Short mmCIF file of C-alpha atoms in Angstrom, two decimals:
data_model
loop_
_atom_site.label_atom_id
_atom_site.label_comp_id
_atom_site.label_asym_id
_atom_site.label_seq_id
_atom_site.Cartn_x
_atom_site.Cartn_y
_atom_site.Cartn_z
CA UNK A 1 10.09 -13.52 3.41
CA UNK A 2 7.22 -15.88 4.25
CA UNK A 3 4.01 -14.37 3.02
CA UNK A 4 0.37 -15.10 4.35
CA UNK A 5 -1.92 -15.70 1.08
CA UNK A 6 -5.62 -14.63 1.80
CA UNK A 7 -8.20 -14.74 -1.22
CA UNK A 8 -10.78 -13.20 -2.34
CA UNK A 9 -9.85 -9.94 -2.06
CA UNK A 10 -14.29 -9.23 -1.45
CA UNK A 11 -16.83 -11.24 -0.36
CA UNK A 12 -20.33 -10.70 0.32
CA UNK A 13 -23.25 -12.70 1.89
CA UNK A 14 -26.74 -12.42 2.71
CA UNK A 15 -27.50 -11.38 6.72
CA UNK A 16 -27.96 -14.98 8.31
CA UNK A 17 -25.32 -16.83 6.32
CA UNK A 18 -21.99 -18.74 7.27
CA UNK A 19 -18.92 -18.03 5.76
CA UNK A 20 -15.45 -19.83 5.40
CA UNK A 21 -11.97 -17.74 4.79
CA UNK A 22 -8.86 -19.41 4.55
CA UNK A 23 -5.70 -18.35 4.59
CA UNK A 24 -2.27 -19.99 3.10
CA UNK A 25 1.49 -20.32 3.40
CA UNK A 26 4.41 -21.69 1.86
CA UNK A 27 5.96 -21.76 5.16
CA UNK A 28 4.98 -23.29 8.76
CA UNK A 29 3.31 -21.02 11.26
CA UNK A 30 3.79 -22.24 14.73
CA UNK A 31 1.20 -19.25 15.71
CA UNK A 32 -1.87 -18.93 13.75
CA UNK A 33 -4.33 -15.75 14.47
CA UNK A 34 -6.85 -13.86 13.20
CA UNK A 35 -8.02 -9.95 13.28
CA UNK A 36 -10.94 -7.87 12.28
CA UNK A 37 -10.83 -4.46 11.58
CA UNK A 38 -13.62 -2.14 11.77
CA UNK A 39 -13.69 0.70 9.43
CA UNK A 40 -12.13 3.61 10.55
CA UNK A 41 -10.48 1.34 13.53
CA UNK A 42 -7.37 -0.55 13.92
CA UNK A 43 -7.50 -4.18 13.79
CA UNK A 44 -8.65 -6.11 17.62
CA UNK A 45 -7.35 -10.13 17.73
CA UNK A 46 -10.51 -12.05 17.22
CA UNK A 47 -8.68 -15.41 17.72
CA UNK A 48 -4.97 -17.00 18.50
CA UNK A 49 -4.10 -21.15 17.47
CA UNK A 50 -1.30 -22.01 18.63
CA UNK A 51 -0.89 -25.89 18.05
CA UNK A 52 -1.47 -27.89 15.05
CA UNK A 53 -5.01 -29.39 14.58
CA UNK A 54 -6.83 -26.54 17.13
CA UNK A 55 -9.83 -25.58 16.98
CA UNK A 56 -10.90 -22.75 18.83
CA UNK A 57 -13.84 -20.87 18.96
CA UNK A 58 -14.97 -17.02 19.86
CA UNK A 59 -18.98 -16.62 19.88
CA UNK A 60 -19.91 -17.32 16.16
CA UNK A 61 -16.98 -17.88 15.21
CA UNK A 62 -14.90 -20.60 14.93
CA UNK A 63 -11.23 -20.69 13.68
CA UNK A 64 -8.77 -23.56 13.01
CA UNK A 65 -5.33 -24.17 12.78
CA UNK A 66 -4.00 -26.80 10.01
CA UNK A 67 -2.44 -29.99 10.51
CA UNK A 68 0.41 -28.85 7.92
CA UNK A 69 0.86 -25.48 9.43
CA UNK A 70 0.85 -23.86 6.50
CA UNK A 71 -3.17 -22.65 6.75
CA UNK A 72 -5.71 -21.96 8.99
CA UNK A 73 -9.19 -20.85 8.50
CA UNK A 74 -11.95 -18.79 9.69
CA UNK A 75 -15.32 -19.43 9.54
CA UNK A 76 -18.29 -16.96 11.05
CA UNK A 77 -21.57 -18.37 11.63
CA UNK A 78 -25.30 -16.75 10.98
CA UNK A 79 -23.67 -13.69 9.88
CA UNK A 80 -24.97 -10.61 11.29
CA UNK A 81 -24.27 -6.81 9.77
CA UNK A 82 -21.93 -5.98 12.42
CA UNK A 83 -19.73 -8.53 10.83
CA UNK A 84 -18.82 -5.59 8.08
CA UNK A 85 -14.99 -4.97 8.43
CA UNK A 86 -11.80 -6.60 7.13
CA UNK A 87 -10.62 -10.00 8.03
CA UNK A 88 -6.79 -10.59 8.24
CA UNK A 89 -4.86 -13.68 9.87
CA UNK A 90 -1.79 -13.02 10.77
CA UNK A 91 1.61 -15.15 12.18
CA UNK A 92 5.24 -14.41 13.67
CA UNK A 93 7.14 -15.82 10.67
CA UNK A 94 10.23 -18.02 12.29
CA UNK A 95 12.22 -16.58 14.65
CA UNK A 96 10.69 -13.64 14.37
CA UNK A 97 9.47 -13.30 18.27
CA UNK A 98 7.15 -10.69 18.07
CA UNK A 99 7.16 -9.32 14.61
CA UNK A 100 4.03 -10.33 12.95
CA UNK A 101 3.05 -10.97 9.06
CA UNK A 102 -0.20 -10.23 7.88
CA UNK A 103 -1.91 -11.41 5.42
CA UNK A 104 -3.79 -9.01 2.93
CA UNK A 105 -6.93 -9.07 3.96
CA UNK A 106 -10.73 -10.21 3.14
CA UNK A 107 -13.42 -7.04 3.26
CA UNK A 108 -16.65 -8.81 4.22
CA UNK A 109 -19.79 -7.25 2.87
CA UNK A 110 -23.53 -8.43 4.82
CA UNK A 111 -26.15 -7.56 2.83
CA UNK A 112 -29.67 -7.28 5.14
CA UNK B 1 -9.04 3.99 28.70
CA UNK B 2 -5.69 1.75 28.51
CA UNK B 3 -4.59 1.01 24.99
CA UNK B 4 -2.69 2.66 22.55
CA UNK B 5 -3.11 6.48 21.10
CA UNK B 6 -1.99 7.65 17.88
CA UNK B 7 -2.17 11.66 17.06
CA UNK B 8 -3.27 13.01 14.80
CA UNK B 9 -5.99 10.76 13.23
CA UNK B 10 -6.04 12.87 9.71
CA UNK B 11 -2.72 14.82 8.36
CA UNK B 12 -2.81 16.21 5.06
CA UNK B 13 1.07 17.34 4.19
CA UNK B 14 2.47 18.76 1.26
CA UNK B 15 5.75 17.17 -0.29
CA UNK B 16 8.84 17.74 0.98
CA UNK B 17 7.31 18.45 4.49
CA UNK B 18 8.45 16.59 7.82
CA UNK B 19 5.89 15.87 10.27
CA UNK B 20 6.01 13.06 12.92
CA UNK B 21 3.15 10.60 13.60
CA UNK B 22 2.97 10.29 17.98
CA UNK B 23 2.20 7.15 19.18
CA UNK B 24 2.05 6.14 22.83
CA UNK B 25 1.10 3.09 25.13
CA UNK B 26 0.48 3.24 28.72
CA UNK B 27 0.15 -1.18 28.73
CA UNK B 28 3.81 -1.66 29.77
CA UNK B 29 4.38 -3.15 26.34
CA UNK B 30 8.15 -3.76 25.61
CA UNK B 31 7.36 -4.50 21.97
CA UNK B 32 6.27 -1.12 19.92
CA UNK B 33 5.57 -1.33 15.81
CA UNK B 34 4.35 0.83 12.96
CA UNK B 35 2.59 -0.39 9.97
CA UNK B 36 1.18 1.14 7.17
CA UNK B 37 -2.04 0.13 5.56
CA UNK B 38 -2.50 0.45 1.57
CA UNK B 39 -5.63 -0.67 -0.69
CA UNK B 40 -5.12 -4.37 -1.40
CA UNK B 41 -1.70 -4.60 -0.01
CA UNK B 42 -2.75 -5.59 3.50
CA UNK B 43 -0.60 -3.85 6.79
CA UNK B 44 3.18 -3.81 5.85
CA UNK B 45 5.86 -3.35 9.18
CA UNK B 46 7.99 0.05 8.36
CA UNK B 47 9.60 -0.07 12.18
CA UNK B 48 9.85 -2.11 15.14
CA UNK B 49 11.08 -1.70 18.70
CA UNK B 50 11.62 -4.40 21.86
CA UNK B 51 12.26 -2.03 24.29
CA UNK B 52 13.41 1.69 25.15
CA UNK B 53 17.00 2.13 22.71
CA UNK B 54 16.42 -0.81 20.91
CA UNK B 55 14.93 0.14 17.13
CA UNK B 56 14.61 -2.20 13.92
CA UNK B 57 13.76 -1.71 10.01
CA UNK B 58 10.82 -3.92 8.82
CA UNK B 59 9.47 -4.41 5.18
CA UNK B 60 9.02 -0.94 4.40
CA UNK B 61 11.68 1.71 6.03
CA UNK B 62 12.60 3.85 3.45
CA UNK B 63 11.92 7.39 3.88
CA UNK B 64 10.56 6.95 7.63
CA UNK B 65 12.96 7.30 10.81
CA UNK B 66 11.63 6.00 14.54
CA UNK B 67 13.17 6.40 18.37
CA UNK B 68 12.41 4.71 21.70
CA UNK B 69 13.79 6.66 24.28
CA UNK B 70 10.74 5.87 26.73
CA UNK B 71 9.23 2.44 27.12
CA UNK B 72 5.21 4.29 26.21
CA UNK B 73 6.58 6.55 23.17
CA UNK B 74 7.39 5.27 19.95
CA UNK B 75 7.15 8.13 17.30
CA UNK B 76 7.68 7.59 13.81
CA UNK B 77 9.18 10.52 11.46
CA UNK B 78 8.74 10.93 7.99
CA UNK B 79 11.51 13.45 6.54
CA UNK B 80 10.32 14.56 3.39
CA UNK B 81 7.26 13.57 2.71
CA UNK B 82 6.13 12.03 -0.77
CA UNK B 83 2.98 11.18 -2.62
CA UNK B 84 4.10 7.35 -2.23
CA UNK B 85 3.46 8.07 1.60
CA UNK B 86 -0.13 8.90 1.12
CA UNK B 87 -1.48 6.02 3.66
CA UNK B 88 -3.26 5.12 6.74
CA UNK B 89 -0.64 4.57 9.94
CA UNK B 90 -0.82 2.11 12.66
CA UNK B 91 0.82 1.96 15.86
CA UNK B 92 0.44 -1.42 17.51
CA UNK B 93 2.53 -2.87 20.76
CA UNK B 94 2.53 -6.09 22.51
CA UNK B 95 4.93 -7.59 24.93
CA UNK B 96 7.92 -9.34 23.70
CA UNK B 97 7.11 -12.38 22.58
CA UNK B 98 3.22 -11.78 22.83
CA UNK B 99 1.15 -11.91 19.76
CA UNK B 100 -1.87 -9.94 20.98
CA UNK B 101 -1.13 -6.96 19.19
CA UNK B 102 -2.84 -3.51 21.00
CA UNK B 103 -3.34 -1.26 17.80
CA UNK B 104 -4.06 2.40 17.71
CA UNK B 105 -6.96 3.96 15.65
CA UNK B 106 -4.65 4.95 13.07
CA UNK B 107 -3.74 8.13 11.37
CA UNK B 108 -5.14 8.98 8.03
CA UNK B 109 -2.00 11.15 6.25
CA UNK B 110 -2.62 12.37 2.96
CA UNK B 111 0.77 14.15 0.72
CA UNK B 112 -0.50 16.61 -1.98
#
């Protein structure tokens, strides 16, 4: 099936930092999006892409969808603690309607 | 509050027991789906549903069973219950064709 390729597995910053994720396919994604899950929570949809090229942005962070459509990435701006969680992106693989693949995840860690 | 609810949040079962996980949606949602989240393995799709009588495997199926007879209710049921089942559950629902996944808080089961 296609798979959604998201690495490091862990990444920490220092409060105040940006960070960039990215995440990768073998396949094309005509839907590009990204969650964040609290601990304890279920993932909430921080951002959708749905054309090739996009860039679209949600407070501090700003997402973007590749020209290939095989990537997209994340990036969060003058991190803040509340930033803590898990970071997936996620796509309907083709013909797939609804269904959604995720990819497995990047825990962020803010140190203050 | 709208949204999704999953009972119970923790289950701690013992192997061989049946138990079924309740999940319900009160967002008109035709599209239902259960996932289960593992260390470093991301959210894997066990069931889906588009609509009340409609019911499909995803990655991960064995050893669960799941009905729609109501458009809000989408219960999954695990049979006997193994170690391998140890995991956190989440209910998510969308409509058909929508991407913005609704998850549940999840349910934290545990098989001694």
């Amino acid at each position: 099936g296609q798979q959604l390729n998201q690495s490091p597995q862990s990444m920490f910053i220092q409060e105040g930092e940006d960070v960039s994720m990215n995440c990768t396919s073998s396949s094309i994604f005509n839907t590009w999006l990204w969650y964040k899950q609290d601990p304890g929570e279920g993932p909430v949809l921080l951002i959708a892409l749905y054309k090739a090229g996009e860039l679209t942005s949600n407070g501090r962070l700003t997402a973007q969808f590749g020209i290939t459509r095989k990537d997209s990435f994340l990036n969060i701006s003058a991190s803040i603690p509340s930033d803590v969680g898990i970071y997936f992106c996620a796509g309907p693989p083709t013909g797939a309607n609804s269904k959604l693949t995720f990819g497995k995840g990047i825990t962020l860690s803010v140190r203050p | 509050n709208a949204g999704v609810t999953q009972t119970p949040k923790f289950q701690v079962l013992k192997t061989g027991q049946s138990m079924t996980l309740q999940c319900a949606q009160d967002m008109n949602h035709e599209y239902m789906s259960w996932y289960r989240q593992d260390p470093g393995m991301g959210l894997r799709l066990i069931h889906y549903s588009v609509g009340a009588g409609i019911t499909d495997q995803g990655e991960v199926p064995n050893g669960y069973n799941v009905s729609r007879s109501t458009t809000e209710d989408f219960p999954l049921r695990l049979l006997s219950a193994a170690p391998s089942q140890t995991s956190v559950y989440f209910c998510a629902s969308s409509y058909v064709g929508g991407t913005g996944y609704t998850f549940g808080s999840g349910t934290r089961l545990t098989v001694v």
